[in-house]
PDB file of C-alpha atoms and ligand atoms in Angstrom:
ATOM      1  CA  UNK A   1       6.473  22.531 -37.368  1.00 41.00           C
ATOM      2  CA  UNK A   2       4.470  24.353 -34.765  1.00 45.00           C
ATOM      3  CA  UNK A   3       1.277  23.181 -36.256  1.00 48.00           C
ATOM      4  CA  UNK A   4       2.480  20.004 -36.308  1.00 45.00           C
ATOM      5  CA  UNK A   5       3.525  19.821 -33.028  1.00 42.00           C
ATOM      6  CA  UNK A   6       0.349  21.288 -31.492  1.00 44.00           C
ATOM      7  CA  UNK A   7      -1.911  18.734 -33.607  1.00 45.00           C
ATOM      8  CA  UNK A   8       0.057  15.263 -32.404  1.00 41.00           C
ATOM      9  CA  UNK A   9      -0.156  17.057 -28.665  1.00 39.00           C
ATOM     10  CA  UNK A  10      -4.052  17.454 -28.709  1.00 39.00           C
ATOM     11  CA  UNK A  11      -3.979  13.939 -30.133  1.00 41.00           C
ATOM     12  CA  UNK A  12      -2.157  13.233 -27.366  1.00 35.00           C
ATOM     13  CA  UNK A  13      -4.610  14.588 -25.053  1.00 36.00           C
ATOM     14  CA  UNK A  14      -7.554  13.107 -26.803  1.00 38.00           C
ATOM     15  CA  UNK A  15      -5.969   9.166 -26.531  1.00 36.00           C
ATOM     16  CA  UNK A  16      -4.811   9.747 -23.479  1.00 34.00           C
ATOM     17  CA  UNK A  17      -5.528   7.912 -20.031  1.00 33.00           C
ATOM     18  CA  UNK A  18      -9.254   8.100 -19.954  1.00 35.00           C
ATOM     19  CA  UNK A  19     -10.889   9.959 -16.098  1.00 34.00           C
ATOM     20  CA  UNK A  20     -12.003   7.555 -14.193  1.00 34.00           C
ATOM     21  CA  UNK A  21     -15.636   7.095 -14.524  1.00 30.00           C
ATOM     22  CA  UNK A  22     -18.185   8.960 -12.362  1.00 29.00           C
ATOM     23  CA  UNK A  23     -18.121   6.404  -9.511  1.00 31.00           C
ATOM     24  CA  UNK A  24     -14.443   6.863  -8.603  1.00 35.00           C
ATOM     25  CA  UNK A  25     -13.869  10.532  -9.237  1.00 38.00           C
ATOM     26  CA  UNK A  26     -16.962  13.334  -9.175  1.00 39.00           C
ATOM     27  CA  UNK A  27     -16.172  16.738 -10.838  1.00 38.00           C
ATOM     28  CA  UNK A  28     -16.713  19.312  -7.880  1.00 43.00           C
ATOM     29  CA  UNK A  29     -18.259  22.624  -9.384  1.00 47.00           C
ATOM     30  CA  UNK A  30     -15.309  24.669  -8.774  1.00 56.00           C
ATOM     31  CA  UNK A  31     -13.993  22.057 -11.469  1.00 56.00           C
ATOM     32  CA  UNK A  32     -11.245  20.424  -9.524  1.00 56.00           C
ATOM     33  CA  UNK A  33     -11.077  16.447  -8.791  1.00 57.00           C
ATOM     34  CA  UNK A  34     -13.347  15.521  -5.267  1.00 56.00           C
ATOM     35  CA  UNK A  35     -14.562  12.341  -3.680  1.00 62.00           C
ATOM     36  CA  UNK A  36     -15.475  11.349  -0.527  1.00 64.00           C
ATOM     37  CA  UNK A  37     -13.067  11.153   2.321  1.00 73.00           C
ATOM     38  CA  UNK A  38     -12.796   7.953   3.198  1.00 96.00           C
ATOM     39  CA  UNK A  39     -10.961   6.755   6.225  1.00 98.00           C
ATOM     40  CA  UNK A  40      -9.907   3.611   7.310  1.00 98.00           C
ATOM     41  CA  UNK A  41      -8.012   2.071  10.719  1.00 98.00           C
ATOM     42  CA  UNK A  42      -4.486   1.033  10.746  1.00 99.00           C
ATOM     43  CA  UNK A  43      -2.558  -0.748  13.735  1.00 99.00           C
ATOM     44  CA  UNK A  44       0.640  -1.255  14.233  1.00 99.00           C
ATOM     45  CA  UNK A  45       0.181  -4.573  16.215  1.00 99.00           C
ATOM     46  CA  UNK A  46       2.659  -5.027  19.775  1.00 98.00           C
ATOM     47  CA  UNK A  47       5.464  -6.571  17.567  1.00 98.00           C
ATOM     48  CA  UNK A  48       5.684  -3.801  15.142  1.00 98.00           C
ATOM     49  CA  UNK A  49       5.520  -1.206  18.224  1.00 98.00           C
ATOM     50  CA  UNK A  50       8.448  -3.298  20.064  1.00 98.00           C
ATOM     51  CA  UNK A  51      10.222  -3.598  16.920  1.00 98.00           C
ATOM     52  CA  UNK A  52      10.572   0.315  16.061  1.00 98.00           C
ATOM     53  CA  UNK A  53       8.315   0.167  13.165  1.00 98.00           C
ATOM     54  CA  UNK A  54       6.062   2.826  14.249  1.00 99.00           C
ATOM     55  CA  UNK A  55       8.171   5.700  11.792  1.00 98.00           C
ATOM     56  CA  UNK A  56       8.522   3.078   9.218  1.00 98.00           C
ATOM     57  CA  UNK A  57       4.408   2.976   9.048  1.00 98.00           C
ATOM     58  CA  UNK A  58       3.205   6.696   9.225  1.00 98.00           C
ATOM     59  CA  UNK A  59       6.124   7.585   6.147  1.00 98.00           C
ATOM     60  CA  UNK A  60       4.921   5.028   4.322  1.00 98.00           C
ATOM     61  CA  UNK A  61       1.479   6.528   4.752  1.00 98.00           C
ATOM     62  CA  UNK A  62       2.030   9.917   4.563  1.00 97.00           C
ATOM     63  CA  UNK A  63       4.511   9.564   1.281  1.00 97.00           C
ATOM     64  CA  UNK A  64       1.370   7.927   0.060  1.00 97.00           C
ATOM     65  CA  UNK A  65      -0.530  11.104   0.646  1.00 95.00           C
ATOM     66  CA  UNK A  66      -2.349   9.664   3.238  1.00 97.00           C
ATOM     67  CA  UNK A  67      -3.755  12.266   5.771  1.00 96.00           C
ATOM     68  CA  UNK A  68      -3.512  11.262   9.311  1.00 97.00           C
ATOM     69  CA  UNK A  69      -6.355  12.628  11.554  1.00 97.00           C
ATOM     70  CA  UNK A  70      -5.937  10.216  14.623  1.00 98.00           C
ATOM     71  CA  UNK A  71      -3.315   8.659  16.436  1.00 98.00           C
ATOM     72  CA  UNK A  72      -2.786   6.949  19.733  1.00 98.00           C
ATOM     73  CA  UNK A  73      -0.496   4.515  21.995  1.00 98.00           C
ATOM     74  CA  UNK A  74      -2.375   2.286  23.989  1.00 98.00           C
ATOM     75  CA  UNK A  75      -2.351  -0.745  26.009  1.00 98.00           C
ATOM     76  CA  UNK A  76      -5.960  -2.314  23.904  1.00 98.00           C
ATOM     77  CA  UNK A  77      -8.378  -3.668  26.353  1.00 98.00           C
ATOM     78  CA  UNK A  78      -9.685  -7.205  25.804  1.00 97.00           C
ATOM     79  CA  UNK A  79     -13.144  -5.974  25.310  1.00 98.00           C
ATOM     80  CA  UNK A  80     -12.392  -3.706  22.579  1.00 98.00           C
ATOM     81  CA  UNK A  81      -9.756  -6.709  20.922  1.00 98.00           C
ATOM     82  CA  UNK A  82     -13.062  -8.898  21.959  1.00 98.00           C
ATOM     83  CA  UNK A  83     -15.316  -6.581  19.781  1.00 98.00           C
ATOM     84  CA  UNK A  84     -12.604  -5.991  17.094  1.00 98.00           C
ATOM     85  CA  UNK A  85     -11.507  -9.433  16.169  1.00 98.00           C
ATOM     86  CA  UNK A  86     -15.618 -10.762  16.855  1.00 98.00           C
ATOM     87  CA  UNK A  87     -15.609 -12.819  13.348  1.00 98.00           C
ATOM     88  CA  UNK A  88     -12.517 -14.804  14.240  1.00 98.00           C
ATOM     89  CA  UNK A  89     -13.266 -15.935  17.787  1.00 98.00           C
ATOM     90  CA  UNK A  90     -14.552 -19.587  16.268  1.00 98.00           C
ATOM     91  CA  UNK A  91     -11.014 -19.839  14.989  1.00 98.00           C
ATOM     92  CA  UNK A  92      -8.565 -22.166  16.368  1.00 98.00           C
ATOM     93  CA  UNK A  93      -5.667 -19.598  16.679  1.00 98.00           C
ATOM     94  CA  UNK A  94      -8.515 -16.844  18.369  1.00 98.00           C
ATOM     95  CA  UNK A  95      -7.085 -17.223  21.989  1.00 98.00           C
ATOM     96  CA  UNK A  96      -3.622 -16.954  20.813  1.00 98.00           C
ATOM     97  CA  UNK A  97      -4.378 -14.011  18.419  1.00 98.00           C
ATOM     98  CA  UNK A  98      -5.943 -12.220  21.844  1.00 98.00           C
ATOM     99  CA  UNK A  99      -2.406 -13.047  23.474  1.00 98.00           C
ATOM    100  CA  UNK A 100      -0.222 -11.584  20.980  1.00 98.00           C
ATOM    101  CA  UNK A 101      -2.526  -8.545  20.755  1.00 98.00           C
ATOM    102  CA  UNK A 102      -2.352  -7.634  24.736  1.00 98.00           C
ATOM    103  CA  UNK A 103       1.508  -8.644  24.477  1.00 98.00           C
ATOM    104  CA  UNK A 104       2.137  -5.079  24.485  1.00 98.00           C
ATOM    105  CA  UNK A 105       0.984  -1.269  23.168  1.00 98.00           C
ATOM    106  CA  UNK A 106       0.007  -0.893  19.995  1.00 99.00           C
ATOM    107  CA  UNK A 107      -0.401   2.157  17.855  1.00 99.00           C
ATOM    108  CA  UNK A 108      -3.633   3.077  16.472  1.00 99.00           C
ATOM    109  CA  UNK A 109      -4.073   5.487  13.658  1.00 98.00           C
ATOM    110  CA  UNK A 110      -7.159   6.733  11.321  1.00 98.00           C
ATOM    111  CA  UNK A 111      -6.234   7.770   8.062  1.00 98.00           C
ATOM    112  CA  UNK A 112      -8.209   9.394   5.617  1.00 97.00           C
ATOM    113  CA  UNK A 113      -7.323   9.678   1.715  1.00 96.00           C
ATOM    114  CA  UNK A 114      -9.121   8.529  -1.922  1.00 94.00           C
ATOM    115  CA  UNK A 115      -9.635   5.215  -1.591  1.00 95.00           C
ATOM    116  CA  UNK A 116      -7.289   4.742   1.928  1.00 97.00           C
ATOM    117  CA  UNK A 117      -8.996   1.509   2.636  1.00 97.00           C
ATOM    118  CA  UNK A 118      -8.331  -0.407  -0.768  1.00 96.00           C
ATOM    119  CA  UNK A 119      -5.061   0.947  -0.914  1.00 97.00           C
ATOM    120  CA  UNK A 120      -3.959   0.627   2.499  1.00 98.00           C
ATOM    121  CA  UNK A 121      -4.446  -3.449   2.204  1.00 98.00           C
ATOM    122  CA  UNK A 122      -2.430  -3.520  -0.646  1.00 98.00           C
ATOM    123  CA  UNK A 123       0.287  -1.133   1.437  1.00 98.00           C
ATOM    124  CA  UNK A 124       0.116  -4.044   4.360  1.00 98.00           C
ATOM    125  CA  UNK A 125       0.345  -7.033   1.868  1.00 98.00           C
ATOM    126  CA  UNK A 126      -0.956 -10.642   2.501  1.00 98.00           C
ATOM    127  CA  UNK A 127      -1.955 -11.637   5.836  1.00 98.00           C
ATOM    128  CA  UNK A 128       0.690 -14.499   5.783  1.00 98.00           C
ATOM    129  CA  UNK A 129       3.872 -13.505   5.943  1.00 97.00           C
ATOM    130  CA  UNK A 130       5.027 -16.454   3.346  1.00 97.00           C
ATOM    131  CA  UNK A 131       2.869 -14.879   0.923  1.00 98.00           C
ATOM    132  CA  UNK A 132       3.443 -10.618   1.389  1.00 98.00           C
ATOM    133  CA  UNK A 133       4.785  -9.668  -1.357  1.00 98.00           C
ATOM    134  CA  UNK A 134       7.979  -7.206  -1.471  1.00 98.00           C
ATOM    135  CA  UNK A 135       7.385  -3.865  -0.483  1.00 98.00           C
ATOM    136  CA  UNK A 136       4.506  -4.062   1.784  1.00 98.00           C
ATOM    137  CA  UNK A 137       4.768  -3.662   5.467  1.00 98.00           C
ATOM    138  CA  UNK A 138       4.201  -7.301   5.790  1.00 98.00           C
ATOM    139  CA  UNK A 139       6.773  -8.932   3.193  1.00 98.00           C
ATOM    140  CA  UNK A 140       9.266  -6.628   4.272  1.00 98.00           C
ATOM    141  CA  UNK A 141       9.161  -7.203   8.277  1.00 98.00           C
ATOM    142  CA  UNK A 142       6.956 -10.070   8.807  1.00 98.00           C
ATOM    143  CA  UNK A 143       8.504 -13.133  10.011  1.00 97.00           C
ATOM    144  CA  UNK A 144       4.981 -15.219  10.806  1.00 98.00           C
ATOM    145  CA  UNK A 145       1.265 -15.410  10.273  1.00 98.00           C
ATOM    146  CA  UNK A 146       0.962 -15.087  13.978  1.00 98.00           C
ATOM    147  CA  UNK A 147       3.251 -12.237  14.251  1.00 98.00           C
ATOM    148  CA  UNK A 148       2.588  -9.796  10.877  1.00 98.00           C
ATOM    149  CA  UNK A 149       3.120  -6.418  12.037  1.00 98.00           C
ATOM    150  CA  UNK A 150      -0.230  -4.311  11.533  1.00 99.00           C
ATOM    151  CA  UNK A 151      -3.595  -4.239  11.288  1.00 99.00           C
ATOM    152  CA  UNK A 152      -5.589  -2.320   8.452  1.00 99.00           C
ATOM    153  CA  UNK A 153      -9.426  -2.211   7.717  1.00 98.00           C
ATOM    154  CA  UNK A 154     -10.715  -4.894   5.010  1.00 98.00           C
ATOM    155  CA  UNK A 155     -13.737  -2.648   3.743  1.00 97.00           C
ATOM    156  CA  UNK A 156     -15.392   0.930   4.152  1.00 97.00           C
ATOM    157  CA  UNK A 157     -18.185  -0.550   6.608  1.00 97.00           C
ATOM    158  CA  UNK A 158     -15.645  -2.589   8.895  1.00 98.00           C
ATOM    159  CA  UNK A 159     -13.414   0.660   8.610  1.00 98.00           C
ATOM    160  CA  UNK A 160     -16.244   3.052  10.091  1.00 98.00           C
ATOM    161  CA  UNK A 161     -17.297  -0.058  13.043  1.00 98.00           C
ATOM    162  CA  UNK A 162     -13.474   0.061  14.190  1.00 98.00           C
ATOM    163  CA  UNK A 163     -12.961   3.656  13.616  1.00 98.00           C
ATOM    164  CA  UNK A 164     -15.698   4.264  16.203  1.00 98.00           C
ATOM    165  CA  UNK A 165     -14.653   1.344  18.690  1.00 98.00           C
ATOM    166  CA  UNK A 166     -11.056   2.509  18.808  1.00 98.00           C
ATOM    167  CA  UNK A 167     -11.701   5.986  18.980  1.00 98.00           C
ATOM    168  CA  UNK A 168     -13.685   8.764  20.218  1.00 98.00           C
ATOM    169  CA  UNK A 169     -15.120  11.297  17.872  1.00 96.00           C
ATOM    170  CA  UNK A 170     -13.362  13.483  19.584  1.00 96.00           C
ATOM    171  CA  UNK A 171     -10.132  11.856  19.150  1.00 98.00           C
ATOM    172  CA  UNK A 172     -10.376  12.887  15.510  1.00 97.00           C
ATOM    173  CA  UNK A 173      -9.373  16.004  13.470  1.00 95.00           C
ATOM    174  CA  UNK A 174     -10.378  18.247  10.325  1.00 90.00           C
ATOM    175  CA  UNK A 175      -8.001  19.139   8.504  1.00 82.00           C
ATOM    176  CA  UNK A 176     -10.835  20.601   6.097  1.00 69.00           C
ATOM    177  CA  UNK A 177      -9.633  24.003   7.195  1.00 58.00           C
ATOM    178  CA  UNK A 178      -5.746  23.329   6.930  1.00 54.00           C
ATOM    179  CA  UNK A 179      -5.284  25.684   4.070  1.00 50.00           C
ATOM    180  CA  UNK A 180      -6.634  28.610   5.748  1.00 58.00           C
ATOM    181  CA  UNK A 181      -5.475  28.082   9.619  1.00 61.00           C
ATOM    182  CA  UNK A 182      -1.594  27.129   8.393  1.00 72.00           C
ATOM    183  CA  UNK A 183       0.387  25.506  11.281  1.00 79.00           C
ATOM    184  CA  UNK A 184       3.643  25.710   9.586  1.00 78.00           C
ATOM    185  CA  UNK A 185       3.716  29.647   8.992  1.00 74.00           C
ATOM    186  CA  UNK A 186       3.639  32.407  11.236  1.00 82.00           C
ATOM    187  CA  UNK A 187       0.385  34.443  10.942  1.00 71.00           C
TER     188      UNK A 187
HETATM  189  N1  LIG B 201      -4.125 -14.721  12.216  1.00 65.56           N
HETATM  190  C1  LIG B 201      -3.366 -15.733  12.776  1.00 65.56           C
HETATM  191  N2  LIG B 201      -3.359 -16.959  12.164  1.00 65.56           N
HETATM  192  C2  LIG B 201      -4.077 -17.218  11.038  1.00 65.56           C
HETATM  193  C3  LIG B 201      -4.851 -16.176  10.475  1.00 65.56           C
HETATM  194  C4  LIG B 201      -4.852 -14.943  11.099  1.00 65.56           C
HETATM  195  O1  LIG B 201      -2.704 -15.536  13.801  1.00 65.56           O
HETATM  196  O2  LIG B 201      -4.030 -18.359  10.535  1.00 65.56           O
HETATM  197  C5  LIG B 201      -4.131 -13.396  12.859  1.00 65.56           C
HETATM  198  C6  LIG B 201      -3.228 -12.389  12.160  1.00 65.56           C
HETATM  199  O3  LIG B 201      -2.637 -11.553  13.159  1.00 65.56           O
HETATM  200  C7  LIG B 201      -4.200 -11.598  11.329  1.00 65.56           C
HETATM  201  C8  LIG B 201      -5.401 -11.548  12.267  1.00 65.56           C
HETATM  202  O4  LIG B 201      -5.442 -12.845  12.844  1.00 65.56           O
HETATM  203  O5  LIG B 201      -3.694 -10.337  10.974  1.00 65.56           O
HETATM  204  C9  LIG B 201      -6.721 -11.242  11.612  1.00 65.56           C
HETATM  205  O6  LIG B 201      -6.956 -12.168  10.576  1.00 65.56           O
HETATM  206  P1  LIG B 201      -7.550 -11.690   9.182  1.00 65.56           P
HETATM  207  O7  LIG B 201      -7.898 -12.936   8.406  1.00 65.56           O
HETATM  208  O8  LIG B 201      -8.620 -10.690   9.409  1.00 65.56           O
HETATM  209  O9  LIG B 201      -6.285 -11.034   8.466  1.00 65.56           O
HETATM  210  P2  LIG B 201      -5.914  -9.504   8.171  1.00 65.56           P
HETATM  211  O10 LIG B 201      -7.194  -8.789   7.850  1.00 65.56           O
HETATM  212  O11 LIG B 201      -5.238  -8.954   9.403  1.00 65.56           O
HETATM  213  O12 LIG B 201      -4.974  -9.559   7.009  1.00 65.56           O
HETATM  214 MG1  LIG B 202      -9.035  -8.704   8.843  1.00 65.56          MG
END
């Protein structure tokens, strides 16, 4: 019985989900799972801020497992919208996409996780609100194209060019050391 039940569990372990090849997920020496920490830029735009979804956002990310090393309120100057939104200005709804963004504050954040920029597109769904699906930021407050809640990165490079316009380096935390310099116990 016990032999048994040890064989079918290292057959178990053997067919098993297969690791993730070496591209995704490098063995660190010490053994353990590492990769490199990506970060990525997420907004919520002046509709989400007047709309109380600012809470709604950062526990979506942090139940995630997202790690948040930026955040600010701000009203965003034209120049940096300007600079941020420079591939669309050819675009017919440009002017009225600069509008909507100075309509108000928004909330900009910099999280950092595996794969945060990948997986926080899928988090924000479809950039139409018609087509968000379910349980993304967008399908479940959007009510427009024009109007869809937040901004996140599209890819690693575009990530690290609005990282740096919307923030200062200084702006930004480790949290490298969090384990050793704990905030939530007394020393
Ligand atoms: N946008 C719009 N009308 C459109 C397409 C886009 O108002 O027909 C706005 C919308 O706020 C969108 C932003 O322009 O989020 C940037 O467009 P992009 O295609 O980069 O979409 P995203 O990356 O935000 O999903
Ligand atoms: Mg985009």
């Amino acid at each position: 019985m016990g032999g048994l039940f040890w064989r079918s569990a290292l057959r178990g372990l053997r067919c098993g989900p297969r690791a993730p090849g070496p591209i995704l997920l490098v063995r660190h020496s010490s053994g353990g799972p590492s990769w490199t920490r990506e970060r990525t830029l997420v907004a919520v735009k002046p509709d989400g801020v007047q709309r109380r979804l600012v809470g709604d956002v950062i526990q979506r990310f942090e139940r995630r497992g997202f790690t948040l090393v930026g955040m600010k309120m701000l009203q965003a100057p034209e120049s940096v919208l300007a600079e941020h939104y420079q591939d669309l200005q050819r675009k017919p709804f440009y002017p009225a996409l600069i509008r909507y963004m100075s309509s108000g504050p928004v909330v900009a954040m910099v999280w950092e996780g595996y794969n945060v920029v990948r997986a926080s597109r899928a988090m924000i769904g479809h950039t139409d609100s018609a087509e968000a699906a379910p349980g993304t930021v967008r399908g479940d407050f959007s009510v427009h194209i024009s109007r869809n809640v937040i901004h996140a990165s599209d890819s690693v490079e575009g990530a690290q060019r609005e990282i740096q316009l919307w923030f200062q380096s200084s702006e930004l935390v480790s949290w490298a050391d969090g384990g050793q310099h704990s905030s939530i116990h007394p020393a």
